[in-house]
Amino acid sequence: TVANEMLAGREWFFDHFSAADAYFFWCFRRAVIFKIDVSQYANCVAHYERMQQRPSVKKLLAYEAQVQGEFAKAA
């Protein structure tokens, strides 16, 4: 709730993208992966979606998928 209020009307937690945004993305992503209902946190959901559009995050998620695929083959 605190994060959702902080992001109201804002793109990032501070006046610019920062490590706080990256860390919050990681935390919020855990909630999404574990299928926790986050729909009541519209500002956090919007932040999560913005983060997914960043080229560095796209690159990281693609790498993660590749590594998980390799682990699946090894199992």
PDB file of N, CA and C in Angstrom:
ATOM      1  N   THR A   1       0.820  -1.184   0.000  1.00  0.00           N
ATOM      2  CA  THR A   1       0.000   0.000   0.000  1.00  0.00           C
ATOM      3  C   THR A   1       0.873   1.262   0.000  1.00  0.00           C
ATOM      4  N   VAL A   2       1.945   1.232   0.771  1.00  0.00           N
ATOM      5  CA  VAL A   2       2.847   2.393   0.830  1.00  0.00           C
ATOM      6  C   VAL A   2       3.449   2.650  -0.550  1.00  0.00           C
ATOM      7  N   ALA A   3       3.940   1.603  -1.195  1.00  0.00           N
ATOM      8  CA  ALA A   3       4.529   1.761  -2.528  1.00  0.00           C
ATOM      9  C   ALA A   3       3.484   2.257  -3.518  1.00  0.00           C
ATOM     10  N   ASN A   4       2.292   1.725  -3.448  1.00  0.00           N
ATOM     11  CA  ASN A   4       1.233   2.133  -4.356  1.00  0.00           C
ATOM     12  C   ASN A   4       0.943   3.629  -4.201  1.00  0.00           C
ATOM     13  N   GLU A   5       0.933   4.105  -2.966  1.00  0.00           N
ATOM     14  CA  GLU A   5       0.704   5.535  -2.716  1.00  0.00           C
ATOM     15  C   GLU A   5       1.881   6.380  -3.191  1.00  0.00           C
ATOM     16  N   MET A   6       3.096   5.877  -2.991  1.00  0.00           N
ATOM     17  CA  MET A   6       4.277   6.622  -3.446  1.00  0.00           C
ATOM     18  C   MET A   6       4.311   6.768  -4.959  1.00  0.00           C
ATOM     19  N   LEU A   7       3.784   5.783  -5.670  1.00  0.00           N
ATOM     20  CA  LEU A   7       3.812   5.806  -7.134  1.00  0.00           C
ATOM     21  C   LEU A   7       2.627   6.547  -7.746  1.00  0.00           C
ATOM     22  N   ALA A   8       1.716   7.016  -6.942  1.00  0.00           N
ATOM     23  CA  ALA A   8       0.547   7.735  -7.467  1.00  0.00           C
ATOM     24  C   ALA A   8       1.005   8.959  -8.259  1.00  0.00           C
ATOM     25  N   GLY A   9       0.660   8.991  -9.531  1.00  0.00           N
ATOM     26  CA  GLY A   9       1.011  10.120 -10.382  1.00  0.00           C
ATOM     27  C   GLY A   9       2.474  10.214 -10.747  1.00  0.00           C
ATOM     28  N   ARG A  10       3.217   9.143 -10.483  1.00  0.00           N
ATOM     29  CA  ARG A  10       4.666   9.142 -10.739  1.00  0.00           C
ATOM     30  C   ARG A  10       5.039   7.973 -11.638  1.00  0.00           C
ATOM     31  N   GLU A  11       6.113   8.148 -12.362  1.00  0.00           N
ATOM     32  CA  GLU A  11       6.636   7.066 -13.173  1.00  0.00           C
ATOM     33  C   GLU A  11       7.571   6.175 -12.356  1.00  0.00           C
ATOM     34  N   TRP A  12       8.383   6.800 -11.529  1.00  0.00           N
ATOM     35  CA  TRP A  12       9.371   6.099 -10.707  1.00  0.00           C
ATOM     36  C   TRP A  12       9.231   6.553  -9.257  1.00  0.00           C
ATOM     37  N   PHE A  13       9.890   5.879  -8.338  1.00  0.00           N
ATOM     38  CA  PHE A  13       9.806   6.242  -6.929  1.00  0.00           C
ATOM     39  C   PHE A  13      10.405   7.620  -6.638  1.00  0.00           C
ATOM     40  N   PHE A  14      11.448   7.986  -7.377  1.00  0.00           N
ATOM     41  CA  PHE A  14      12.067   9.297  -7.221  1.00  0.00           C
ATOM     42  C   PHE A  14      11.879  10.070  -8.524  1.00  0.00           C
ATOM     43  N   ASP A  15      12.537  11.181  -8.680  1.00  0.00           N
ATOM     44  CA  ASP A  15      12.375  11.992  -9.889  1.00  0.00           C
ATOM     45  C   ASP A  15      12.956  11.335 -11.132  1.00  0.00           C
ATOM     46  N   HIS A  16      13.669  10.249 -10.942  1.00  0.00           N
ATOM     47  CA  HIS A  16      14.308   9.528 -12.048  1.00  0.00           C
ATOM     48  C   HIS A  16      14.360   8.047 -11.676  1.00  0.00           C
ATOM     49  N   PHE A  17      14.602   7.211 -12.650  1.00  0.00           N
ATOM     50  CA  PHE A  17      14.764   5.778 -12.402  1.00  0.00           C
ATOM     51  C   PHE A  17      15.927   5.581 -11.433  1.00  0.00           C
ATOM     52  N   SER A  18      15.758   4.663 -10.492  1.00  0.00           N
ATOM     53  CA  SER A  18      16.821   4.401  -9.520  1.00  0.00           C
ATOM     54  C   SER A  18      16.840   2.924  -9.134  1.00  0.00           C
ATOM     55  N   ALA A  19      17.791   2.574  -8.298  1.00  0.00           N
ATOM     56  CA  ALA A  19      17.896   1.202  -7.810  1.00  0.00           C
ATOM     57  C   ALA A  19      16.627   0.793  -7.051  1.00  0.00           C
ATOM     58  N   ALA A  20      15.951   1.744  -6.436  1.00  0.00           N
ATOM     59  CA  ALA A  20      14.705   1.433  -5.726  1.00  0.00           C
ATOM     60  C   ALA A  20      13.668   0.852  -6.684  1.00  0.00           C
ATOM     61  N   ASP A  21      13.625   1.372  -7.904  1.00  0.00           N
ATOM     62  CA  ASP A  21      12.689   0.856  -8.906  1.00  0.00           C
ATOM     63  C   ASP A  21      13.056  -0.564  -9.312  1.00  0.00           C
ATOM     64  N   ALA A  22      14.333  -0.812  -9.508  1.00  0.00           N
ATOM     65  CA  ALA A  22      14.780  -2.149  -9.892  1.00  0.00           C
ATOM     66  C   ALA A  22      14.488  -3.156  -8.782  1.00  0.00           C
ATOM     67  N   TYR A  23      14.767  -2.786  -7.555  1.00  0.00           N
ATOM     68  CA  TYR A  23      14.531  -3.699  -6.439  1.00  0.00           C
ATOM     69  C   TYR A  23      13.036  -3.954  -6.247  1.00  0.00           C
ATOM     70  N   PHE A  24      12.243  -2.894  -6.346  1.00  0.00           N
ATOM     71  CA  PHE A  24      10.802  -3.076  -6.194  1.00  0.00           C
ATOM     72  C   PHE A  24      10.248  -3.966  -7.294  1.00  0.00           C
ATOM     73  N   PHE A  25      10.764  -3.821  -8.516  1.00  0.00           N
ATOM     74  CA  PHE A  25      10.345  -4.691  -9.622  1.00  0.00           C
ATOM     75  C   PHE A  25      10.602  -6.149  -9.256  1.00  0.00           C
ATOM     76  N   TRP A  26      11.789  -6.424  -8.720  1.00  0.00           N
ATOM     77  CA  TRP A  26      12.129  -7.795  -8.340  1.00  0.00           C
ATOM     78  C   TRP A  26      11.144  -8.309  -7.282  1.00  0.00           C
ATOM     79  N   CYS A  27      10.873  -7.496  -6.282  1.00  0.00           N
ATOM     80  CA  CYS A  27       9.939  -7.905  -5.213  1.00  0.00           C
ATOM     81  C   CYS A  27       8.524  -8.098  -5.752  1.00  0.00           C
ATOM     82  N   PHE A  28       8.063  -7.160  -6.541  1.00  0.00           N
ATOM     83  CA  PHE A  28       6.702  -7.230  -7.068  1.00  0.00           C
ATOM     84  C   PHE A  28       6.567  -8.413  -8.023  1.00  0.00           C
ATOM     85  N   ARG A  29       7.631  -8.687  -8.756  1.00  0.00           N
ATOM     86  CA  ARG A  29       7.621  -9.827  -9.675  1.00  0.00           C
ATOM     87  C   ARG A  29       7.446 -11.133  -8.912  1.00  0.00           C
ATOM     88  N   ARG A  30       8.025 -11.235  -7.739  1.00  0.00           N
ATOM     89  CA  ARG A  30       7.827 -12.434  -6.916  1.00  0.00           C
ATOM     90  C   ARG A  30       6.334 -12.623  -6.645  1.00  0.00           C
ATOM     91  N   ALA A  31       5.657 -11.559  -6.298  1.00  0.00           N
ATOM     92  CA  ALA A  31       4.216 -11.641  -6.026  1.00  0.00           C
ATOM     93  C   ALA A  31       3.473 -12.116  -7.264  1.00  0.00           C
ATOM     94  N   VAL A  32       3.837 -11.595  -8.414  1.00  0.00           N
ATOM     95  CA  VAL A  32       3.181 -11.989  -9.675  1.00  0.00           C
ATOM     96  C   VAL A  32       3.457 -13.455  -9.975  1.00  0.00           C
ATOM     97  N   ILE A  33       4.701 -13.873  -9.828  1.00  0.00           N
ATOM     98  CA  ILE A  33       5.073 -15.265 -10.101  1.00  0.00           C
ATOM     99  C   ILE A  33       4.327 -16.219  -9.167  1.00  0.00           C
ATOM    100  N   PHE A  34       4.152 -15.828  -7.903  1.00  0.00           N
ATOM    101  CA  PHE A  34       3.448 -16.674  -6.943  1.00  0.00           C
ATOM    102  C   PHE A  34       1.930 -16.498  -6.998  1.00  0.00           C
ATOM    103  N   LYS A  35       1.482 -15.772  -8.038  1.00  0.00           N
ATOM    104  CA  LYS A  35       0.047 -15.600  -8.316  1.00  0.00           C
ATOM    105  C   LYS A  35      -0.721 -14.939  -7.165  1.00  0.00           C
ATOM    106  N   ILE A  36      -0.078 -13.991  -6.527  1.00  0.00           N
ATOM    107  CA  ILE A  36      -0.744 -13.191  -5.508  1.00  0.00           C
ATOM    108  C   ILE A  36      -1.549 -12.111  -6.233  1.00  0.00           C
ATOM    109  N   ASP A  37      -2.766 -11.898  -5.804  1.00  0.00           N
ATOM    110  CA  ASP A  37      -3.611 -10.893  -6.446  1.00  0.00           C
ATOM    111  C   ASP A  37      -3.100  -9.500  -6.099  1.00  0.00           C
ATOM    112  N   VAL A  38      -2.550  -8.831  -7.095  1.00  0.00           N
ATOM    113  CA  VAL A  38      -1.997  -7.492  -6.897  1.00  0.00           C
ATOM    114  C   VAL A  38      -2.858  -6.424  -7.571  1.00  0.00           C
ATOM    115  N   SER A  39      -4.021  -6.815  -8.062  1.00  0.00           N
ATOM    116  CA  SER A  39      -4.852  -5.910  -8.853  1.00  0.00           C
ATOM    117  C   SER A  39      -5.280  -4.656  -8.100  1.00  0.00           C
ATOM    118  N   GLN A  40      -5.330  -4.711  -6.784  1.00  0.00           N
ATOM    119  CA  GLN A  40      -5.742  -3.532  -6.028  1.00  0.00           C
ATOM    120  C   GLN A  40      -4.653  -2.465  -5.966  1.00  0.00           C
ATOM    121  N   TYR A  41      -3.464  -2.788  -6.452  1.00  0.00           N
ATOM    122  CA  TYR A  41      -2.328  -1.869  -6.429  1.00  0.00           C
ATOM    123  C   TYR A  41      -2.035  -1.374  -7.846  1.00  0.00           C
ATOM    124  N   ALA A  42      -2.947  -0.597  -8.389  1.00  0.00           N
ATOM    125  CA  ALA A  42      -2.867  -0.170  -9.793  1.00  0.00           C
ATOM    126  C   ALA A  42      -1.571   0.574 -10.117  1.00  0.00           C
ATOM    127  N   ASN A  43      -1.093   1.405  -9.217  1.00  0.00           N
ATOM    128  CA  ASN A  43       0.144   2.152  -9.474  1.00  0.00           C
ATOM    129  C   ASN A  43       1.353   1.223  -9.504  1.00  0.00           C
ATOM    130  N   CYS A  44       1.341   0.214  -8.661  1.00  0.00           N
ATOM    131  CA  CYS A  44       2.426  -0.768  -8.646  1.00  0.00           C
ATOM    132  C   CYS A  44       2.382  -1.625  -9.906  1.00  0.00           C
ATOM    133  N   VAL A  45       1.192  -2.005 -10.327  1.00  0.00           N
ATOM    134  CA  VAL A  45       1.042  -2.785 -11.560  1.00  0.00           C
ATOM    135  C   VAL A  45       1.556  -1.971 -12.747  1.00  0.00           C
ATOM    136  N   ALA A  46       1.211  -0.687 -12.799  1.00  0.00           N
ATOM    137  CA  ALA A  46       1.685   0.175 -13.886  1.00  0.00           C
ATOM    138  C   ALA A  46       3.211   0.290 -13.859  1.00  0.00           C
ATOM    139  N   HIS A  47       3.791   0.411 -12.671  1.00  0.00           N
ATOM    140  CA  HIS A  47       5.251   0.460 -12.526  1.00  0.00           C
ATOM    141  C   HIS A  47       5.864  -0.844 -13.038  1.00  0.00           C
ATOM    142  N   TYR A  48       5.290  -1.960 -12.652  1.00  0.00           N
ATOM    143  CA  TYR A  48       5.760  -3.282 -13.085  1.00  0.00           C
ATOM    144  C   TYR A  48       5.735  -3.372 -14.615  1.00  0.00           C
ATOM    145  N   GLU A  49       4.666  -2.909 -15.218  1.00  0.00           N
ATOM    146  CA  GLU A  49       4.548  -2.948 -16.678  1.00  0.00           C
ATOM    147  C   GLU A  49       5.554  -2.012 -17.338  1.00  0.00           C
ATOM    148  N   ARG A  50       5.776  -0.826 -16.763  1.00  0.00           N
ATOM    149  CA  ARG A  50       6.796   0.091 -17.301  1.00  0.00           C
ATOM    150  C   ARG A  50       8.175  -0.555 -17.238  1.00  0.00           C
ATOM    151  N   MET A  51       8.453  -1.184 -16.111  1.00  0.00           N
ATOM    152  CA  MET A  51       9.758  -1.829 -15.952  1.00  0.00           C
ATOM    153  C   MET A  51       9.977  -2.905 -17.009  1.00  0.00           C
ATOM    154  N   GLN A  52       8.942  -3.649 -17.328  1.00  0.00           N
ATOM    155  CA  GLN A  52       9.077  -4.715 -18.323  1.00  0.00           C
ATOM    156  C   GLN A  52       9.388  -4.175 -19.719  1.00  0.00           C
ATOM    157  N   GLN A  53       9.146  -2.906 -19.961  1.00  0.00           N
ATOM    158  CA  GLN A  53       9.422  -2.288 -21.257  1.00  0.00           C
ATOM    159  C   GLN A  53      10.851  -1.754 -21.368  1.00  0.00           C
ATOM    160  N   ARG A  54      11.557  -1.709 -20.278  1.00  0.00           N
ATOM    161  CA  ARG A  54      12.942  -1.227 -20.311  1.00  0.00           C
ATOM    162  C   ARG A  54      13.821  -2.249 -21.033  1.00  0.00           C
ATOM    163  N   PRO A  55      14.666  -1.794 -21.963  1.00  0.00           N
ATOM    164  CA  PRO A  55      15.524  -2.730 -22.704  1.00  0.00           C
ATOM    165  C   PRO A  55      16.364  -3.631 -21.795  1.00  0.00           C
ATOM    166  N   SER A  56      16.894  -3.085 -20.711  1.00  0.00           N
ATOM    167  CA  SER A  56      17.727  -3.895 -19.817  1.00  0.00           C
ATOM    168  C   SER A  56      16.908  -4.997 -19.145  1.00  0.00           C
ATOM    169  N   VAL A  57      15.667  -4.711 -18.806  1.00  0.00           N
ATOM    170  CA  VAL A  57      14.814  -5.715 -18.177  1.00  0.00           C
ATOM    171  C   VAL A  57      14.420  -6.773 -19.198  1.00  0.00           C
ATOM    172  N   LYS A  58      14.111  -6.347 -20.418  1.00  0.00           N
ATOM    173  CA  LYS A  58      13.801  -7.320 -21.477  1.00  0.00           C
ATOM    174  C   LYS A  58      14.978  -8.274 -21.682  1.00  0.00           C
ATOM    175  N   LYS A  59      16.179  -7.712 -21.693  1.00  0.00           N
ATOM    176  CA  LYS A  59      17.384  -8.533 -21.869  1.00  0.00           C
ATOM    177  C   LYS A  59      17.547  -9.510 -20.707  1.00  0.00           C
ATOM    178  N   LEU A  60      17.337  -9.031 -19.499  1.00  0.00           N
ATOM    179  CA  LEU A  60      17.466  -9.879 -18.318  1.00  0.00           C
ATOM    180  C   LEU A  60      16.428 -11.001 -18.327  1.00  0.00           C
ATOM    181  N   LEU A  61      15.183 -10.677 -18.644  1.00  0.00           N
ATOM    182  CA  LEU A  61      14.130 -11.696 -18.649  1.00  0.00           C
ATOM    183  C   LEU A  61      14.371 -12.739 -19.743  1.00  0.00           C
ATOM    184  N   ALA A  62      14.905 -12.310 -20.880  1.00  0.00           N
ATOM    185  CA  ALA A  62      15.242 -13.259 -21.945  1.00  0.00           C
ATOM    186  C   ALA A  62      16.360 -14.193 -21.480  1.00  0.00           C
ATOM    187  N   TYR A  63      17.361 -13.632 -20.808  1.00  0.00           N
ATOM    188  CA  TYR A  63      18.457 -14.447 -20.291  1.00  0.00           C
ATOM    189  C   TYR A  63      17.948 -15.429 -19.239  1.00  0.00           C
ATOM    190  N   GLU A  64      17.082 -14.962 -18.370  1.00  0.00           N
ATOM    191  CA  GLU A  64      16.505 -15.833 -17.350  1.00  0.00           C
ATOM    192  C   GLU A  64      15.766 -17.000 -17.998  1.00  0.00           C
ATOM    193  N   ALA A  65      14.977 -16.722 -19.019  1.00  0.00           N
ATOM    194  CA  ALA A  65      14.243 -17.779 -19.721  1.00  0.00           C
ATOM    195  C   ALA A  65      15.209 -18.783 -20.354  1.00  0.00           C
ATOM    196  N   GLN A  66      16.297 -18.275 -20.910  1.00  0.00           N
ATOM    197  CA  GLN A  66      17.310 -19.155 -21.515  1.00  0.00           C
ATOM    198  C   GLN A  66      17.921 -20.066 -20.466  1.00  0.00           C
ATOM    199  N   VAL A  67      18.317 -19.511 -19.348  1.00  0.00           N
ATOM    200  CA  VAL A  67      18.934 -20.296 -18.276  1.00  0.00           C
ATOM    201  C   VAL A  67      17.950 -21.345 -17.740  1.00  0.00           C
ATOM    202  N   GLN A  68      16.693 -20.939 -17.546  1.00  0.00           N
ATOM    203  CA  GLN A  68      15.691 -21.891 -17.067  1.00  0.00           C
ATOM    204  C   GLN A  68      15.481 -23.016 -18.078  1.00  0.00           C
ATOM    205  N   GLY A  69      15.533 -22.690 -19.352  1.00  0.00           N
ATOM    206  CA  GLY A  69      15.430 -23.706 -20.391  1.00  0.00           C
ATOM    207  C   GLY A  69      16.583 -24.697 -20.337  1.00  0.00           C
ATOM    208  N   GLU A  70      17.768 -24.177 -20.098  1.00  0.00           N
ATOM    209  CA  GLU A  70      18.943 -25.045 -19.991  1.00  0.00           C
ATOM    210  C   GLU A  70      18.850 -25.941 -18.752  1.00  0.00           C
ATOM    211  N   PHE A  71      18.357 -25.404 -17.655  1.00  0.00           N
ATOM    212  CA  PHE A  71      18.180 -26.216 -16.457  1.00  0.00           C
ATOM    213  C   PHE A  71      17.149 -27.313 -16.710  1.00  0.00           C
ATOM    214  N   ALA A  72      16.098 -26.982 -17.434  1.00  0.00           N
ATOM    215  CA  ALA A  72      15.049 -27.964 -17.730  1.00  0.00           C
ATOM    216  C   ALA A  72      15.597 -29.120 -18.559  1.00  0.00           C
ATOM    217  N   LYS A  73      16.506 -28.817 -19.487  1.00  0.00           N
ATOM    218  CA  LYS A  73      17.109 -29.866 -20.306  1.00  0.00           C
ATOM    219  C   LYS A  73      18.007 -30.794 -19.480  1.00  0.00           C
ATOM    220  N   ALA A  74      18.664 -30.217 -18.476  1.00  0.00           N
ATOM    221  CA  ALA A  74      19.599 -30.970 -17.652  1.00  0.00           C
ATOM    222  C   ALA A  74      18.897 -31.881 -16.640  1.00  0.00           C
ATOM    223  N   ALA A  75      17.653 -31.580 -16.358  1.00  0.00           N
ATOM    224  CA  ALA A  75      16.929 -32.346 -15.337  1.00  0.00           C
ATOM    225  C   ALA A  75      16.532 -33.719 -15.792  1.00  0.00           C
TER     226      ALA A  75
END
